CSV table of C-alpha atoms in Angstrom, one decimal:
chain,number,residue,atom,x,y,z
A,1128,UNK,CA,0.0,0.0,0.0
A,1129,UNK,CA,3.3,2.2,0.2
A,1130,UNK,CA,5.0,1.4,-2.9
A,1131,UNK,CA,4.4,1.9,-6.7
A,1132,UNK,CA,4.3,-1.3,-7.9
A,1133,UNK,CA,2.9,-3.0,-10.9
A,1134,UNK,CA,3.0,-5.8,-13.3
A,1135,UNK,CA,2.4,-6.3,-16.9
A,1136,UNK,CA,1.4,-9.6,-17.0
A,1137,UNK,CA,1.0,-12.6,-19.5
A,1138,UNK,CA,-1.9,-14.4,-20.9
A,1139,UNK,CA,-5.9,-13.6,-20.5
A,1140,UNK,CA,-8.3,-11.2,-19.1
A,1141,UNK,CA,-9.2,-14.7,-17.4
A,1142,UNK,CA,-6.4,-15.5,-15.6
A,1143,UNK,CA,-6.0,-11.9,-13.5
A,1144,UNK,CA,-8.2,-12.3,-10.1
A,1145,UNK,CA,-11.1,-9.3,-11.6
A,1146,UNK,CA,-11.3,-11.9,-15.0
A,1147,UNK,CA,-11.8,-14.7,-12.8
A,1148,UNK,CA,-14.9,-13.2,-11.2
A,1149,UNK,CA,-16.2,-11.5,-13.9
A,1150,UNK,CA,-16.7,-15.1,-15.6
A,1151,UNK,CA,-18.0,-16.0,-12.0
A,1152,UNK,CA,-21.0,-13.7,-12.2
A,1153,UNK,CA,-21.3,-13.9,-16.2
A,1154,UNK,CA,-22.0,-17.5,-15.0
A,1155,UNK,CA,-24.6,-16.7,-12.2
A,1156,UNK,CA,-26.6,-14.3,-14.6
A,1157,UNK,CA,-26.8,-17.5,-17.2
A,1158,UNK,CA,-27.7,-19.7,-13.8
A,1159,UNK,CA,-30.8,-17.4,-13.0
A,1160,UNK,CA,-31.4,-15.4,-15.7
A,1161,UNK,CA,-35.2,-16.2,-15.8
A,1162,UNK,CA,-35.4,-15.6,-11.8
A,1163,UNK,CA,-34.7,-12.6,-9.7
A,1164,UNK,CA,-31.4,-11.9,-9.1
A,1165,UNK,CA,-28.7,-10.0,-7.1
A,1166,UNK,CA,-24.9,-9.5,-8.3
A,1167,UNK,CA,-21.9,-7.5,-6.8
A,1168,UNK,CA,-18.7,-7.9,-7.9
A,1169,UNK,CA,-16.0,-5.9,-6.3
A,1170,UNK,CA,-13.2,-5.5,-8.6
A,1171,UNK,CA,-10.0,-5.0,-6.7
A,1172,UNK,CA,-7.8,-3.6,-9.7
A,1173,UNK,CA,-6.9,-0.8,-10.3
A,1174,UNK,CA,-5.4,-1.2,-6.5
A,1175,UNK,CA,-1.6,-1.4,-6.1
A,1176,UNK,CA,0.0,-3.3,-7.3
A,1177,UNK,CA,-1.3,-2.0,-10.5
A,1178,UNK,CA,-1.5,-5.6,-12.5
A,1179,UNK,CA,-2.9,-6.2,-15.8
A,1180,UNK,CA,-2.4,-8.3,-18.7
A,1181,UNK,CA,0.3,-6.8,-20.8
A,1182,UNK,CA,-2.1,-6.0,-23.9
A,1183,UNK,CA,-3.6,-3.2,-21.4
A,1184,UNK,CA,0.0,-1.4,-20.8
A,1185,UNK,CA,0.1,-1.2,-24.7
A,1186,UNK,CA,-2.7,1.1,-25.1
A,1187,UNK,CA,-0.7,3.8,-23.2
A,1188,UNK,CA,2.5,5.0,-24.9
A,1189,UNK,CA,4.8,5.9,-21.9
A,1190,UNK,CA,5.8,9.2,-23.6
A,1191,UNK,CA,2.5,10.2,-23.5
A,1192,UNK,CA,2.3,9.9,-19.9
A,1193,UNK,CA,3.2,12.9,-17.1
A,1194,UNK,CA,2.7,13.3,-14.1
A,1195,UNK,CA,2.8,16.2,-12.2
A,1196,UNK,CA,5.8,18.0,-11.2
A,1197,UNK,CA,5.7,19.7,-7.5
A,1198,UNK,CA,8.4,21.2,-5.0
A,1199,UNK,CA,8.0,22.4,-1.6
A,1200,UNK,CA,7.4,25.7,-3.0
A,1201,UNK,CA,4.0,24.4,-4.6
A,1202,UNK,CA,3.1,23.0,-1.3
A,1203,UNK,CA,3.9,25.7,1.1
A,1204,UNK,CA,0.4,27.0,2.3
A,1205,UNK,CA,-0.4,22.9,2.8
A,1206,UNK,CA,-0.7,21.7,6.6
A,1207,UNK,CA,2.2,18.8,6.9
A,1208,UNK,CA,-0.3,16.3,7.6
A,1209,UNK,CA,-2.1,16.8,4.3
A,1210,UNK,CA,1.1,15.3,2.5
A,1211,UNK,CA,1.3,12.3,4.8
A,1212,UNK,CA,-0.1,9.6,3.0
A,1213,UNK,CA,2.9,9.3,0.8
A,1214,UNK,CA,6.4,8.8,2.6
A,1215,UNK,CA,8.7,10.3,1.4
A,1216,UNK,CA,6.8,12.7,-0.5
A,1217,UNK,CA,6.8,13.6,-3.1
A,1218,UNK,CA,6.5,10.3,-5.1
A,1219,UNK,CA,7.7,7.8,-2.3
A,1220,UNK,CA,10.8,9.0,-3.7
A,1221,UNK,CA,10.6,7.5,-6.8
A,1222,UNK,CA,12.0,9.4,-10.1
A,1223,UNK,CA,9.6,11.0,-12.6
A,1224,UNK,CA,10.1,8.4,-15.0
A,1225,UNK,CA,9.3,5.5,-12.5
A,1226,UNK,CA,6.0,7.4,-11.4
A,1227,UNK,CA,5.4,7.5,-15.2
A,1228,UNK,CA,5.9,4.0,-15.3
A,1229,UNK,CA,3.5,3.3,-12.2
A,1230,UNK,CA,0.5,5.7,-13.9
A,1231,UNK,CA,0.6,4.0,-16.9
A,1232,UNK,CA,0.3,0.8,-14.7
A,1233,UNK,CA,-2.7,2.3,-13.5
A,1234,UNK,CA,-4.2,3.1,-16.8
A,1235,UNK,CA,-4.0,-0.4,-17.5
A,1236,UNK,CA,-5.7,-1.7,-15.0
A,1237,UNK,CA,-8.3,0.6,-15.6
A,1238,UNK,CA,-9.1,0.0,-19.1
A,1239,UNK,CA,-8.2,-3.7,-17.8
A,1240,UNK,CA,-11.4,-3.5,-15.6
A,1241,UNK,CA,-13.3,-1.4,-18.0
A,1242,UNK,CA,-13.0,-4.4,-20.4
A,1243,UNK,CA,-14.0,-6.7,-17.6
A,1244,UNK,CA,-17.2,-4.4,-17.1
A,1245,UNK,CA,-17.8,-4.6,-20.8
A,1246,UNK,CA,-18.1,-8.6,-20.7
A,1247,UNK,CA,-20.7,-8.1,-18.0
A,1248,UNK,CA,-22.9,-6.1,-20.0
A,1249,UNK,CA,-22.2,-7.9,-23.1
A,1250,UNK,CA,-23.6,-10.9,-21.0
A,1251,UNK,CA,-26.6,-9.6,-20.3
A,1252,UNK,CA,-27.6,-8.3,-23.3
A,1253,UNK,CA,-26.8,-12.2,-25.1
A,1254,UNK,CA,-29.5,-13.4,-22.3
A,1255,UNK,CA,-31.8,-10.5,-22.9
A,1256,UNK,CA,-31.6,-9.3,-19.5
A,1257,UNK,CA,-30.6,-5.6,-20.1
A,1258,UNK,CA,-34.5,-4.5,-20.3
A,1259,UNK,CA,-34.7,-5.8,-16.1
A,1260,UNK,CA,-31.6,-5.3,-14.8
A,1261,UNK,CA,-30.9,-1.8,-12.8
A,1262,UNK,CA,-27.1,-1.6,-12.7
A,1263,UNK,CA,-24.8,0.7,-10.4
A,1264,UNK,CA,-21.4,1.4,-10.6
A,1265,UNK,CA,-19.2,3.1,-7.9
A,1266,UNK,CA,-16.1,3.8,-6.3
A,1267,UNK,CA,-15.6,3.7,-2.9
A,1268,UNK,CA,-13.3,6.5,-2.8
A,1269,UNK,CA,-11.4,9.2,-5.3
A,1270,UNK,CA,-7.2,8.0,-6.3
A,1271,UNK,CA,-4.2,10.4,-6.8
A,1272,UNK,CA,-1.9,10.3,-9.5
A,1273,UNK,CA,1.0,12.3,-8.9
A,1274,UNK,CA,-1.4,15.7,-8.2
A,1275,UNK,CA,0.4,17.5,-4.8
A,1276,UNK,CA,3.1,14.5,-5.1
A,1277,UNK,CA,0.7,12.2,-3.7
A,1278,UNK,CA,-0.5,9.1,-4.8
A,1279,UNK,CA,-3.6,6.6,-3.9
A,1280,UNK,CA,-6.4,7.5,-1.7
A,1281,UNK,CA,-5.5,9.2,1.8
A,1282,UNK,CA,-6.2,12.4,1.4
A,1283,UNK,CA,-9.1,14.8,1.5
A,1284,UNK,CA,-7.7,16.7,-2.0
A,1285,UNK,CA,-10.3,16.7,-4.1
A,1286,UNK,CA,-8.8,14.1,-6.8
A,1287,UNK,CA,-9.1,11.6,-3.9
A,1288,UNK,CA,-12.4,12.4,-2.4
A,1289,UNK,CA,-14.9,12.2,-5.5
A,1290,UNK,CA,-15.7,9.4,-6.4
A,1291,UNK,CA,-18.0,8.0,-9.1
A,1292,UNK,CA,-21.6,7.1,-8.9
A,1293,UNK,CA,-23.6,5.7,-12.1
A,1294,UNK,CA,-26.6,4.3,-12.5
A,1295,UNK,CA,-27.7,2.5,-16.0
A,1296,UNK,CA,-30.3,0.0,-17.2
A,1297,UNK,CA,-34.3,-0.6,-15.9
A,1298,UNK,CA,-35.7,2.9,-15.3
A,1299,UNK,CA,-32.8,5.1,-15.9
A,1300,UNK,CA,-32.8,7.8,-18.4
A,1301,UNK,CA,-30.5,6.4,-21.1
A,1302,UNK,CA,-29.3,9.9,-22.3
A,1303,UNK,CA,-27.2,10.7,-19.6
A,1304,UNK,CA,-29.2,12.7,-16.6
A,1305,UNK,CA,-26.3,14.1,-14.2
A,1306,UNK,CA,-27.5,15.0,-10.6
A,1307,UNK,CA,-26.7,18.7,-9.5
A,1308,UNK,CA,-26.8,17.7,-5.6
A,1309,UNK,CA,-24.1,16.0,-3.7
A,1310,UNK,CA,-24.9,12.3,-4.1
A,1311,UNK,CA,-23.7,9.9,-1.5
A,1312,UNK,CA,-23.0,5.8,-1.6
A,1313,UNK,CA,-26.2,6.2,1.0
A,1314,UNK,CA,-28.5,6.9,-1.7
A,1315,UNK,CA,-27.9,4.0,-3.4
């Protein structure tokens, strides 16, 4: 949890822990598609270490990737404890080019998951299931990516505090409806 670690790994979708549970609940929908059902799968990518199959890393071109450069000059106004999380800061003392290395990680596990999200709801639309299914997709918290030298999610900067909250499928408007209100994981 103190490190930026990561892993572009061989082989399938299917043989990363998130794969192997996404084909675990594509198999429960097939199970009980014509009954009433519950799913929730909690994908743990794209937690460090950042891991995903190696097809993933390629989508991001690590010249295209920065991350943000700070000094103690950018950060003088901040209380101490608001730079904590990450020891030694800035980076966990890593270069610029090794943080590069870890956010690119970290893009790959997202699109990683995204793909993994993507079988899901190709799943239920091959068992017709898309018309009666309500589906919500959050985060349980925001993630930091260099921004203030810090990286992950303890801290109260805004990058790590917002977090994502969608609703899609049975009864939702499918043109996109953003609330104006704070939503919390309460209202769900």
């Amino acid at each position: 949890g103190s490190s930026l670690s990561f892993l572009a790994a061989d082989g399938p979708d299917e043989d990363q822990t998130d794969g192997i549970g996404t084909d675990a609940a594509i198999r429960l929908m097939e199970e009980h598609r014509n009954e009433p059902w519950f799913i929730a799968i909690g994908y743990y990518r794209p937690h460090c270490p950042y891991i995903a199959p190696k097809k993933y890393f390629d989508l991001y071109p690590l010249e295209k990737i920065h991350v943000p450069r700070v000094t103690k000059e950018d950060v003088k106004d901040v209380p101490p404890l608001a730079l904590a999380s990450t020891r030694p800061w800035p980076h966990f003392g890593v270069t610029l080019e090794q943080a590069r290395q870890a956010k690119r990680a970290y893009y790959a596990c997202i699109s990683f998951v995204d793909a993994q999200i993507g079988r899901l709801l190709a799943a239920l639309d091959r068992l017709g299931l898309r018309d009666r299914t309500l589906i919500v997709f959050w985060s349980d918290h925001g993630y930091l990516l260099g921004e203030h030298g810090l990286w992950f999610k303890r801290s109260t900067f805004e990058e790590s505090a917002r977090a994502p909250l969608i609703f899609a499928g049975a009864g939702v408007p499918t043109h996109g409806v953003a609330c104006p209100r704070t939503v919390e994981f309460v209202d769900i």
